Coordinates of N, CA and C in Angstrom, one line a residue:
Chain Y
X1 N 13.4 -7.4 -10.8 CA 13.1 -7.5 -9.4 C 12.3 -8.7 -9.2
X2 N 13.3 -10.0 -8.5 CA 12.3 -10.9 -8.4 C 11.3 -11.4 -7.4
X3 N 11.5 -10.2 -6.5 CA 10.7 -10.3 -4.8 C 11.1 -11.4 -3.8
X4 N 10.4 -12.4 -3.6 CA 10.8 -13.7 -2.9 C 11.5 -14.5 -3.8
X5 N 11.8 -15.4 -3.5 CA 12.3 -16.5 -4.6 C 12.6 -17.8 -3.6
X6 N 11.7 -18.9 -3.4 CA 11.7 -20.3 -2.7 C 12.7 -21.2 -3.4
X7 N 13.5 -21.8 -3.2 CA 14.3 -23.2 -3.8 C 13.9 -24.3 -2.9
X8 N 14.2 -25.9 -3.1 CA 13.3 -25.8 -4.6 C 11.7 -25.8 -4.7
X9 N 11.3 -25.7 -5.7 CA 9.7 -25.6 -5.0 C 9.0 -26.8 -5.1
X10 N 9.3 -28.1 -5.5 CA 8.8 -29.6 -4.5 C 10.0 -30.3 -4.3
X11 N 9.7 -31.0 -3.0 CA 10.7 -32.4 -2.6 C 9.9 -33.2 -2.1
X12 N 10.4 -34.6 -2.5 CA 10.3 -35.9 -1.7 C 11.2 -36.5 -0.6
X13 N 10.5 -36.3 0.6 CA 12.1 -36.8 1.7 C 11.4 -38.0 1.7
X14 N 12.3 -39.1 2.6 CA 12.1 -40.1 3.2 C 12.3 -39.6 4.7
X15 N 11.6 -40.5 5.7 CA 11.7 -40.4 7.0 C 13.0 -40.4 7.5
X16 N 13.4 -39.5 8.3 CA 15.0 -39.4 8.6 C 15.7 -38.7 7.9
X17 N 15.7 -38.2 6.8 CA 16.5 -37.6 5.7 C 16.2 -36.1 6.1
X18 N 17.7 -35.4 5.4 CA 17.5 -33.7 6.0 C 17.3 -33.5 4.7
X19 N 17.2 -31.7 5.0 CA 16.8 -30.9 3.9 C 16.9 -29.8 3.9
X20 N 17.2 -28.3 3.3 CA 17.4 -27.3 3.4 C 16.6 -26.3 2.9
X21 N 15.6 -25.7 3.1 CA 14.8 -25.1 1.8 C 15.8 -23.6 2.3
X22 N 15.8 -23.0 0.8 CA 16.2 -21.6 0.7 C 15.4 -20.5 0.5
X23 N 15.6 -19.4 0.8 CA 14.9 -18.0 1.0 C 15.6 -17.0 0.3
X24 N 15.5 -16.6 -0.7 CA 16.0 -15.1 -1.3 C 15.4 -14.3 -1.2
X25 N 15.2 -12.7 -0.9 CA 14.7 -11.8 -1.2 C 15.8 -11.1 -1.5
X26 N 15.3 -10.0 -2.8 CA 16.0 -9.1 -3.3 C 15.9 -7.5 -3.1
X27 N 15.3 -7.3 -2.1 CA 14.3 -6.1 -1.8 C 14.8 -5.7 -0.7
X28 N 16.2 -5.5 0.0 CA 17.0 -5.7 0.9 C 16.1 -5.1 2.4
X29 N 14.9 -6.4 2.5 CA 14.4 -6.3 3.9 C 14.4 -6.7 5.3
X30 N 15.0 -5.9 5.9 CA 15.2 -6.6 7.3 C 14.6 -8.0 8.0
X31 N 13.2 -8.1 8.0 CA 12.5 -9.1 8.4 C 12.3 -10.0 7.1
X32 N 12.6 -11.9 7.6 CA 12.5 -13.0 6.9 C 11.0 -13.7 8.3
X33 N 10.7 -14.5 7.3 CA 9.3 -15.4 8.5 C 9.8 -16.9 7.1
X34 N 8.9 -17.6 8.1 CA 8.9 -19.0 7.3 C 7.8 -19.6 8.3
X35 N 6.9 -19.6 7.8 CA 5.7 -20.3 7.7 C 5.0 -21.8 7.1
X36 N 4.3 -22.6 7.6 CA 3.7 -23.9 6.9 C 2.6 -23.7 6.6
X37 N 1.6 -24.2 5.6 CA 0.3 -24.2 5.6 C -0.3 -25.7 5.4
X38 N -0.8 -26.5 5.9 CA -1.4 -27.8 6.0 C -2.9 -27.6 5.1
X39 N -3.2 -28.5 4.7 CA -4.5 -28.6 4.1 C -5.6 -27.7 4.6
X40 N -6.2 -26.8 4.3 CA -7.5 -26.8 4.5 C -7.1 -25.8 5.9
X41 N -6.0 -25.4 6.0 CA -5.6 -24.7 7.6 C -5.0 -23.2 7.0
X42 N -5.2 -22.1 7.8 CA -4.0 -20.9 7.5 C -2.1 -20.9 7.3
X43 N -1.8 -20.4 7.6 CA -0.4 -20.4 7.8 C -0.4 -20.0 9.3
X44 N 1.0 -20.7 9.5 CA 1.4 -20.8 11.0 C 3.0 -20.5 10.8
X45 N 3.6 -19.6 11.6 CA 4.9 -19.0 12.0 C 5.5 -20.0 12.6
X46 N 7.3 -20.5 11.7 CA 8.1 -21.6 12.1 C 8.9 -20.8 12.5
X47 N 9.9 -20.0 11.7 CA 10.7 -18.9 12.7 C 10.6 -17.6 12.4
X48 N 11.8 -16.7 12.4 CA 11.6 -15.4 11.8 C 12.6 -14.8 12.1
X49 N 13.0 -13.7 11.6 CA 14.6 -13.2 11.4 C 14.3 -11.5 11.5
X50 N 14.7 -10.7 12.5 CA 14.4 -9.4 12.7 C 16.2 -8.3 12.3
X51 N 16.4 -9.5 11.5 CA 18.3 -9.0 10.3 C 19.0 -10.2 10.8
X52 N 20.2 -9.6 10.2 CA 21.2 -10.7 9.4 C 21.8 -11.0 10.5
X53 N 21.7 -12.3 11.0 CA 22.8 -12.8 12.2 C 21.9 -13.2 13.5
X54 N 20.2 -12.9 13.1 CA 19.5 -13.1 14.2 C 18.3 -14.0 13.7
X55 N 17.9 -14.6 14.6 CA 16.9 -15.8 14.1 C 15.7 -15.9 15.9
X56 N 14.4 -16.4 15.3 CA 14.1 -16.7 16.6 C 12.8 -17.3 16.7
X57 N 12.0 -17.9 17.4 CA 11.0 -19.0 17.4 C 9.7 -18.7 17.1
X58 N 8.6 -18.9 16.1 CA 7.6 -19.0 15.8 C 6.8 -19.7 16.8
X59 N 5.4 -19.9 16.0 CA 4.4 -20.7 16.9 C 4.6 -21.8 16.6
X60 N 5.4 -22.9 15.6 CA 5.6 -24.0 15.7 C 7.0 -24.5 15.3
X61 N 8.4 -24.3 16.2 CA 9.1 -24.5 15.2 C 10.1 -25.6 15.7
X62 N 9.7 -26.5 16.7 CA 10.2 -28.2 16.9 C 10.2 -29.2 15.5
X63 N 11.5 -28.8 15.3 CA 11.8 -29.9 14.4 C 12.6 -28.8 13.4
X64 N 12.8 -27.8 13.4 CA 13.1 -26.9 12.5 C 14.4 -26.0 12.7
X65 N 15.3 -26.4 12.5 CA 16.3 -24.7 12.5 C 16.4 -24.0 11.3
X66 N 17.2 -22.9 11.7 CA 17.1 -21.3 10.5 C 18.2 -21.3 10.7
X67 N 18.6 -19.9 9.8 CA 19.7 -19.5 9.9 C 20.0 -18.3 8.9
X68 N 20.4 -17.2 9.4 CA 20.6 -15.8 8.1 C 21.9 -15.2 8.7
X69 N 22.9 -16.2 7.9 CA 23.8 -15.6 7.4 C 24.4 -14.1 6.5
X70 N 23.4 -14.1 6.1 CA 23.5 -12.8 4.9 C 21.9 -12.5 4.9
X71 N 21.7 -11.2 4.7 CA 20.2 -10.2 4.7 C 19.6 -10.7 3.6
X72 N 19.6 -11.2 2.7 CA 19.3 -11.5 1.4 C 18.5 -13.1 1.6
X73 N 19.1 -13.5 2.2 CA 18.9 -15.1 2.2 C 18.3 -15.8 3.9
X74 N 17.1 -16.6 3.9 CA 16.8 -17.1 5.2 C 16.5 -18.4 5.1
X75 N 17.6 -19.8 5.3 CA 17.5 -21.3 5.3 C 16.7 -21.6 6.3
X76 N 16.1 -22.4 5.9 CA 15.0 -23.2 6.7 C 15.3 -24.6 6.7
X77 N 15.8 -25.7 8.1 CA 16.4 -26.6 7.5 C 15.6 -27.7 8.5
X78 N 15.5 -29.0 7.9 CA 15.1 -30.0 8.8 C 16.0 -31.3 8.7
X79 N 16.4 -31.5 10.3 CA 17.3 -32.1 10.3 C 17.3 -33.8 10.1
X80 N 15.9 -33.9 10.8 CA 15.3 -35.2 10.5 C 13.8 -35.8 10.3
X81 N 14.0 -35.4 8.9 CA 12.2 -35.0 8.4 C 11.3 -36.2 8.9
X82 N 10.0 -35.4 9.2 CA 9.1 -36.6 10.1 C 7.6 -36.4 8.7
X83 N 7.0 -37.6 8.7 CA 5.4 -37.3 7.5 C 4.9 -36.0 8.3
X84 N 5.2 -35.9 9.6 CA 4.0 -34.4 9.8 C 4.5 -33.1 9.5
X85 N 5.9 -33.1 8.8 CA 6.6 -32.3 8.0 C 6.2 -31.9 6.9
X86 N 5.1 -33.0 6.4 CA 4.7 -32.5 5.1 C 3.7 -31.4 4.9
X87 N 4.0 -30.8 4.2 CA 3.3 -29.8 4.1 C 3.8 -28.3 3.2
X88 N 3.4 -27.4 2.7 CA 3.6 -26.1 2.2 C 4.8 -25.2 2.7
X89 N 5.7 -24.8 2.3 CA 6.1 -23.9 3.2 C 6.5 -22.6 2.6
X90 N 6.1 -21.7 3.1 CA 6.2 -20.4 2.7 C 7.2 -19.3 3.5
X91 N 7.8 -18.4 2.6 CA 9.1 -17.5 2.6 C 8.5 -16.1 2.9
X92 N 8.3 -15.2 3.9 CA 8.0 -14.1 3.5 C 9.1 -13.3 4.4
X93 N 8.8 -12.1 3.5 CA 9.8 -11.0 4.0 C 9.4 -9.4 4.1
X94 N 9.8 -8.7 4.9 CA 8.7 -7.5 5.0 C 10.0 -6.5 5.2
X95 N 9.8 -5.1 5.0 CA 10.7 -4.2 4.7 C 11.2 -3.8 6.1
X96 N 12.2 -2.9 6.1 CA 12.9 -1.8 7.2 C 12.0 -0.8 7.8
X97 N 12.7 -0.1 8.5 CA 11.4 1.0 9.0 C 11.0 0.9 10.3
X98 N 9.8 1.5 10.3 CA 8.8 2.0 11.0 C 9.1 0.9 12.3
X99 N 9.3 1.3 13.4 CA 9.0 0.8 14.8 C 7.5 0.0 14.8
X100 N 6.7 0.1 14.4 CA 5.3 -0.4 14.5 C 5.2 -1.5 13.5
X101 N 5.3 -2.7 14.0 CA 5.7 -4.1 13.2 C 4.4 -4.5 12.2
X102 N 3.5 -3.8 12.7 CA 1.7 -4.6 12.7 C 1.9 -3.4 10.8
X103 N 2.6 -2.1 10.6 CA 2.9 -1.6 9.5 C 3.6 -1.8 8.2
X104 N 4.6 -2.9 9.4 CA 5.6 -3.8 8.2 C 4.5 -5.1 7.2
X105 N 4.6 -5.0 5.8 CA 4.0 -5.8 4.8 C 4.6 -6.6 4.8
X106 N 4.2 -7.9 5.1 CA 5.2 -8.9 4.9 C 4.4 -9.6 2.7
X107 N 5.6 -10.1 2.4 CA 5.4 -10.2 0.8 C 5.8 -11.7 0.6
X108 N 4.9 -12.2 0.2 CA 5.6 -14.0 0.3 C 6.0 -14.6 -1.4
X109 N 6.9 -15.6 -1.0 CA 7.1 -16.5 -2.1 C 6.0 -17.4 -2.8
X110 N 6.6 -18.2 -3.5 CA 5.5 -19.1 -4.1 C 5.6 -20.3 -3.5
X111 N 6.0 -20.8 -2.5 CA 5.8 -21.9 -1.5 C 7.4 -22.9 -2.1
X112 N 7.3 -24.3 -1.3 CA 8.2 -25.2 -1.2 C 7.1 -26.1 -0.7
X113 N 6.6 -27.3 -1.6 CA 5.8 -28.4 -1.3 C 6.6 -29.4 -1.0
X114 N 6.7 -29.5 0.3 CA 7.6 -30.7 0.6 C 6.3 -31.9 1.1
X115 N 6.9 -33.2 0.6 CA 6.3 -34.6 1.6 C 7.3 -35.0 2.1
X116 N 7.3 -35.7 3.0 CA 7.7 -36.7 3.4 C 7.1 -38.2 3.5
X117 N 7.7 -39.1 3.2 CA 7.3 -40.6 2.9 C 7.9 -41.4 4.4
Chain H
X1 N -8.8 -18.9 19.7 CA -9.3 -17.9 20.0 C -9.4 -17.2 18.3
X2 N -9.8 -17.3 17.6 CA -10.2 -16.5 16.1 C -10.5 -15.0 16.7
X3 N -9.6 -14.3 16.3 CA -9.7 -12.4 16.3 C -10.8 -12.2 15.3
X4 N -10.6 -12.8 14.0 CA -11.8 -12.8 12.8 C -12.7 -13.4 12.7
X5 N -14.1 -13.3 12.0 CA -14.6 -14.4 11.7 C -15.6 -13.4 10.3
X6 N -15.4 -15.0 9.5 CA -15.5 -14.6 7.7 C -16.6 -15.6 7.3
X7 N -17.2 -15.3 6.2 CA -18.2 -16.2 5.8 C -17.2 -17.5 5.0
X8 N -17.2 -18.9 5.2 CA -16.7 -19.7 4.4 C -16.6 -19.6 2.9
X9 N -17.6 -19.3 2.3 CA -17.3 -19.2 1.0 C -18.4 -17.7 0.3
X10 N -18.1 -17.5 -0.6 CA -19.4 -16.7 -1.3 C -19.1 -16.7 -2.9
X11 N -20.0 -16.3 -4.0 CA -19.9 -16.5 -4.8 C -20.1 -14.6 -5.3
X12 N -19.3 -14.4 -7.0 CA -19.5 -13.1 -7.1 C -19.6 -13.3 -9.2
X13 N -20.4 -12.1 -9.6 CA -20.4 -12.3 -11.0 C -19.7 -11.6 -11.8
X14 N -18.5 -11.6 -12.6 CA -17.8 -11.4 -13.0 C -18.3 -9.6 -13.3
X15 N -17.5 -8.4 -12.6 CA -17.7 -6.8 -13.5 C -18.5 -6.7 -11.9
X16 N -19.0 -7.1 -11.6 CA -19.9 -6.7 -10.1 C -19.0 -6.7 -9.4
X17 N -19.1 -5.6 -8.2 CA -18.0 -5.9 -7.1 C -18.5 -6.8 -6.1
X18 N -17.2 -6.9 -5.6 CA -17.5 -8.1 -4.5 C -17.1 -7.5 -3.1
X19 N -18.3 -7.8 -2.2 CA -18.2 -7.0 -0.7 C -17.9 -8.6 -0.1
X20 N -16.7 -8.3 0.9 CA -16.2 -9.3 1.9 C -16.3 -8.8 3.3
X21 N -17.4 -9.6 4.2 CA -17.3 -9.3 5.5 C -16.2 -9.9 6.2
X22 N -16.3 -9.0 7.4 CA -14.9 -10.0 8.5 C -15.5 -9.1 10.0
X23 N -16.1 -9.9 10.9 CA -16.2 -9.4 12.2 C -14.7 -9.4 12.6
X24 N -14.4 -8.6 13.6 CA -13.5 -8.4 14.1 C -13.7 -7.8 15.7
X25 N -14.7 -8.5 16.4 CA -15.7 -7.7 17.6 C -14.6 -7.4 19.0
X26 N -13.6 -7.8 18.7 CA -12.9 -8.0 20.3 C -11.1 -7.2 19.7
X27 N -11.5 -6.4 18.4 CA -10.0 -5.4 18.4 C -10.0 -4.3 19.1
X28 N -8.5 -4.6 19.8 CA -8.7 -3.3 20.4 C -7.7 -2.0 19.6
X29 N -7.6 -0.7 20.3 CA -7.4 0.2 19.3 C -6.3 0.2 18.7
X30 N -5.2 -0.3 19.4 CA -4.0 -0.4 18.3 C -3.6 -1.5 17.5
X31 N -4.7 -2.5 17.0 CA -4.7 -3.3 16.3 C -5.2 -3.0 15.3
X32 N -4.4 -3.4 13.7 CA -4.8 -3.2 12.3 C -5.8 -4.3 11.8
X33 N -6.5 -3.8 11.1 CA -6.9 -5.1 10.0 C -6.3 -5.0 8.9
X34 N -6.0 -6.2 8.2 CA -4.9 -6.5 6.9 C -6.1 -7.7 6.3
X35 N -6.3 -7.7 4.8 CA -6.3 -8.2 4.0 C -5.2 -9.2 3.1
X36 N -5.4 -10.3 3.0 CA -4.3 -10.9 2.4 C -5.8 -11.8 1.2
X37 N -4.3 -12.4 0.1 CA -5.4 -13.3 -0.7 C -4.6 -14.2 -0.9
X38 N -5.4 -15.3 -1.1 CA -4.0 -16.3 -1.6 C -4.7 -17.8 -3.1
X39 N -4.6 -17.1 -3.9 CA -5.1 -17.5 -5.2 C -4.2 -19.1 -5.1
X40 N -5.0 -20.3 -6.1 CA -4.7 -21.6 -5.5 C -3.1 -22.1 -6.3
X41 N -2.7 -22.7 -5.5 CA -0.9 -22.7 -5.2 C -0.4 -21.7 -5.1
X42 N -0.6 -20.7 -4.9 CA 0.7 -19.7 -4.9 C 0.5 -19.2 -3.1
X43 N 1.4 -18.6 -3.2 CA 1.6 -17.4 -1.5 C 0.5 -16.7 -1.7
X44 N 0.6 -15.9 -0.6 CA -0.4 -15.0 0.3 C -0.1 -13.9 -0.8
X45 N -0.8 -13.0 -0.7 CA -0.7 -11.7 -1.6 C -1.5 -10.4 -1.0
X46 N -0.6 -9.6 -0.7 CA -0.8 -8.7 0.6 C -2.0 -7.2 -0.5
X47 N -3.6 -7.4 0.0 CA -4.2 -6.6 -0.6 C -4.1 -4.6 0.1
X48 N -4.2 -4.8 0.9 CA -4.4 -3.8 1.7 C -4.7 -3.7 3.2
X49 N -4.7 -2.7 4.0 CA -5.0 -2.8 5.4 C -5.2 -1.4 6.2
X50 N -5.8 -1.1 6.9 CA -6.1 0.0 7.8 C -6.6 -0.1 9.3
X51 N -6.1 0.9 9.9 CA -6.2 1.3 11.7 C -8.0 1.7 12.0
X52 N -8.2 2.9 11.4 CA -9.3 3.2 11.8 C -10.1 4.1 10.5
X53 N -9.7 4.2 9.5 CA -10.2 5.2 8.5 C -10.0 4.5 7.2
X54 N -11.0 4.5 6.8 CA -11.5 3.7 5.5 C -10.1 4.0 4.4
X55 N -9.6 3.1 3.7 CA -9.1 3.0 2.9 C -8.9 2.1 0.9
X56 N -8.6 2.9 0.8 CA -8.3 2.5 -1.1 C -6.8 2.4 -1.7
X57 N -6.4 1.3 -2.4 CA -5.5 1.1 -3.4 C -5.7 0.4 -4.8
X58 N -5.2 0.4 -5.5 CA -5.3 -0.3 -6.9 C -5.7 -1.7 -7.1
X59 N -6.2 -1.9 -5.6 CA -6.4 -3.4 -5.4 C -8.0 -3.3 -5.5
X60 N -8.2 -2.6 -3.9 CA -9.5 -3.3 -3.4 C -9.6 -1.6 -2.1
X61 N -10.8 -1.5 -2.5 CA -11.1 -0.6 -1.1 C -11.3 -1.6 0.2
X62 N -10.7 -0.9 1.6 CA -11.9 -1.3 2.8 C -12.5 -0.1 3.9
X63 N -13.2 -0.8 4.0 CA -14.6 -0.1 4.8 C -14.6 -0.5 6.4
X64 N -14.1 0.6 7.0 CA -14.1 -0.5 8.7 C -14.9 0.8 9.4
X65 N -16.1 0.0 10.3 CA -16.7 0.7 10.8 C -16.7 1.6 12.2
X66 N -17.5 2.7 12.2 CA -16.7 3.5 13.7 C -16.3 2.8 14.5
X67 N -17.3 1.6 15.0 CA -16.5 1.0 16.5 C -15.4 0.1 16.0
X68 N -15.1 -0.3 14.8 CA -14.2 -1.1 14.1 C -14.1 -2.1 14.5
X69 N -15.6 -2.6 14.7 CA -15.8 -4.0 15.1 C -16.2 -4.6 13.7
X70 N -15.6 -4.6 12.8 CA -16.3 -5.2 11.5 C -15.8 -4.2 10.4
X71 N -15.5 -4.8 9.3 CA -14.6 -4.0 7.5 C -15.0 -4.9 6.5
X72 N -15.4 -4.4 6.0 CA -15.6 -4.8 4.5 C -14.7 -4.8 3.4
X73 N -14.0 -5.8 3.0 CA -13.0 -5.7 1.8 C -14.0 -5.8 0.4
X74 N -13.7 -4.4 -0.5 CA -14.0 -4.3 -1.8 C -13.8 -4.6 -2.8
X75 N -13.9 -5.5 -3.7 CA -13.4 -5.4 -5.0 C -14.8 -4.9 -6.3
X76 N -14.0 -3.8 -6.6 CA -14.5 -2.8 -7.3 C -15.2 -3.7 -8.7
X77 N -14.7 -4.7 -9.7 CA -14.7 -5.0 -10.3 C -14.3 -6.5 -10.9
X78 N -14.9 -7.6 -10.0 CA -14.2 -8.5 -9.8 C -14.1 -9.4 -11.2
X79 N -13.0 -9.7 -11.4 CA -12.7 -10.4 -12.4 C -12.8 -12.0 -12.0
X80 N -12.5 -12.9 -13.5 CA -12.2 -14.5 -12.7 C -10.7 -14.8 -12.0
X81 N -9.7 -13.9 -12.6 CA -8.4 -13.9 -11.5 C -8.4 -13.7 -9.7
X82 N -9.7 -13.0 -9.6 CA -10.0 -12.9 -8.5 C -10.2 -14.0 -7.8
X83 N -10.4 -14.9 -8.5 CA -11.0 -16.5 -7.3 C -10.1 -16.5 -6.3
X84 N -10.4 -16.8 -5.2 CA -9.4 -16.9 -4.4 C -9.6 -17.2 -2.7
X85 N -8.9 -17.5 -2.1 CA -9.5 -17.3 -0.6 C -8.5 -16.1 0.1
X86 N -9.7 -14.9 0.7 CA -9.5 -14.2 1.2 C -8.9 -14.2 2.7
X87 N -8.4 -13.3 3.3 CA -7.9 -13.7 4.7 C -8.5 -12.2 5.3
X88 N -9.0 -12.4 6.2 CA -8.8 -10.5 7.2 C -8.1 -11.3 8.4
X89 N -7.2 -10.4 8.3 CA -5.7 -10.7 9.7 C -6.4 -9.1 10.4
X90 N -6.2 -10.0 12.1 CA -6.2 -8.2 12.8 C -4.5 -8.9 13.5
X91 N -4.0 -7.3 13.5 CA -3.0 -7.5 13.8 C -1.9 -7.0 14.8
X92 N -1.7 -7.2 16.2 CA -1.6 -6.2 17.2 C 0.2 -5.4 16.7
X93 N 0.6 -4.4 17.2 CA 1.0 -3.6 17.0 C 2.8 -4.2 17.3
X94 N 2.8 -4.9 18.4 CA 4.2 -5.5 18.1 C 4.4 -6.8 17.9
X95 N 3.4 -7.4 16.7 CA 3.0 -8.8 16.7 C 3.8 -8.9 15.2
X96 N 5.0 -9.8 15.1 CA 5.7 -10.3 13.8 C 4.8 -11.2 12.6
X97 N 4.2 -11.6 13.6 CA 3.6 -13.0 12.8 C 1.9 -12.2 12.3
X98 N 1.4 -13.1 11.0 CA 0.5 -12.9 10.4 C -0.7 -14.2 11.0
X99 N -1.6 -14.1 11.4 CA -2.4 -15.3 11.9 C -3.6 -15.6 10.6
X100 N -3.5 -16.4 10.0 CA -4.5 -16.6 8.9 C -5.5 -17.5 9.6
X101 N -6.6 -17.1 9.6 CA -7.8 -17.9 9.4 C -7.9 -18.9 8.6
X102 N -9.5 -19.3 8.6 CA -9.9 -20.2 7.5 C -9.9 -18.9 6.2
X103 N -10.1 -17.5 6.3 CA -10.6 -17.0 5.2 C -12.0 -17.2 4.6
X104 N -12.3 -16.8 3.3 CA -13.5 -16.8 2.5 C -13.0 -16.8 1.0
X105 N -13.6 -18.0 0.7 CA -13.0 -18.8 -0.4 C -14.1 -17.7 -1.3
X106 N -13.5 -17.2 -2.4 CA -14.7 -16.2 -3.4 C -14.4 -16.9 -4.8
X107 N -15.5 -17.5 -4.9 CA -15.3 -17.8 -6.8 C -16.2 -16.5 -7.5
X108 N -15.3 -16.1 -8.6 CA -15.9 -15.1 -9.6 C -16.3 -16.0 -10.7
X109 N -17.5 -16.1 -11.2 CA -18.2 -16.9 -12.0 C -18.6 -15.7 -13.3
X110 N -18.2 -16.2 -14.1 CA -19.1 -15.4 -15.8 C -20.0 -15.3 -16.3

């Protein structure tokens, strides 16, 4: 059971260059998030996925699309990476259930260190 | 607007537990407090969390008081894998997102 699983976990873009980061979870849970963390700051909500086929906006997610094709997997993609792109990004996913969201655990990956140059 | 507020850093001695404050003066009742940790490079790591009535897991007790303006995250027996910076998330009831603070950076020293 490998829980989250991030691909890949560093890149170097150049300015303008896209990129895809990937999301596995194996723990067949309805809710995906994708989150950044910047130096010295918390994490901040880019999108989030409430199942397979639905996607929808975070507290920061200009510059960013998703996409969950399949329950299992949540892409996180940027189409034209900017330096303020750089930063951490983290995968989390939290189980089925309970109507009361604030009870869902959300369980994170081990991040995707992206720069941009 | 910070829902939390945590001491920046504290220090703890390895076998002693470690008491973590977190005001939380403006939750109202159907908002949780959650515990997260996030040890250096890796993700968040979900410790525990409760509504109104003190709770325990294999992790860490917490302590939230009657008006549950304020909880105390436990660690019974802190080791050096414990270094880490802490998070207390309050968390309203149909809110997706996790809001991390600055947290409280804890080094366990030997």
């Amino acid at each position: 059971n490998a829980g989250v699983t991030q691909t890949p976990k560093f890149r170097v873009l150049k300015t303008g260059q896209s990129m895809t980061l990937l999301c596995a979870q194996d723990m067949n849970h309805e809710y995906m998030y994708w989150y950044r963390q910047d130096p010295g700051m918390g994490l901040r909500l880019i999108h989030y996925s409430v199942g397979e086929g639905t996607t929808a906006k975070g507290e920061v997610p200009d510059g960013y699309n998703v996409s969950r094709l399949k329950k299992q997997n949540f892409l996180l993609g940027l189409e034209s990476a900017a330096p303020s792109q750089t930063s951490v990004y983290f995968c989390a996913s939290s189980p089925p259930g309970t109507l009361i969201l604030a009870k869902n655990i959300q369980y994170f990956g081990a991040g995707t260190r992206l720069s941009v140059l | 607007d910070a829902k939390t507020t945590q001491p920046t850093s504290m220090d703890c001695a390895e076998g002693r537990a470690a008491n973590l404050p977190c005001n939380h003066s403006t939750i109202s009742g159907n908002e949780y407090v959650y515990w997260y940790r996030q040890i250096h490079s890796q993700g968040p790591q979900y410790i525990i969390h409760g509504l109104k009535n003190n709770e325990t897991n294999e992790m860490a007790s917490l302590i939230i008081t009657e008006d549950r303006k304020s909880s105390t995250l436990i660690l019974p027996h802190a080791t050096l894998r414990d270094t880490a910076v802490y998070y207390c998330i309050v968390r309203s009831l149909n809110d997706y997102k996790l809001s991390f603070g600055a947290g409280t950076t804890v080094t366990v020293r030997a």
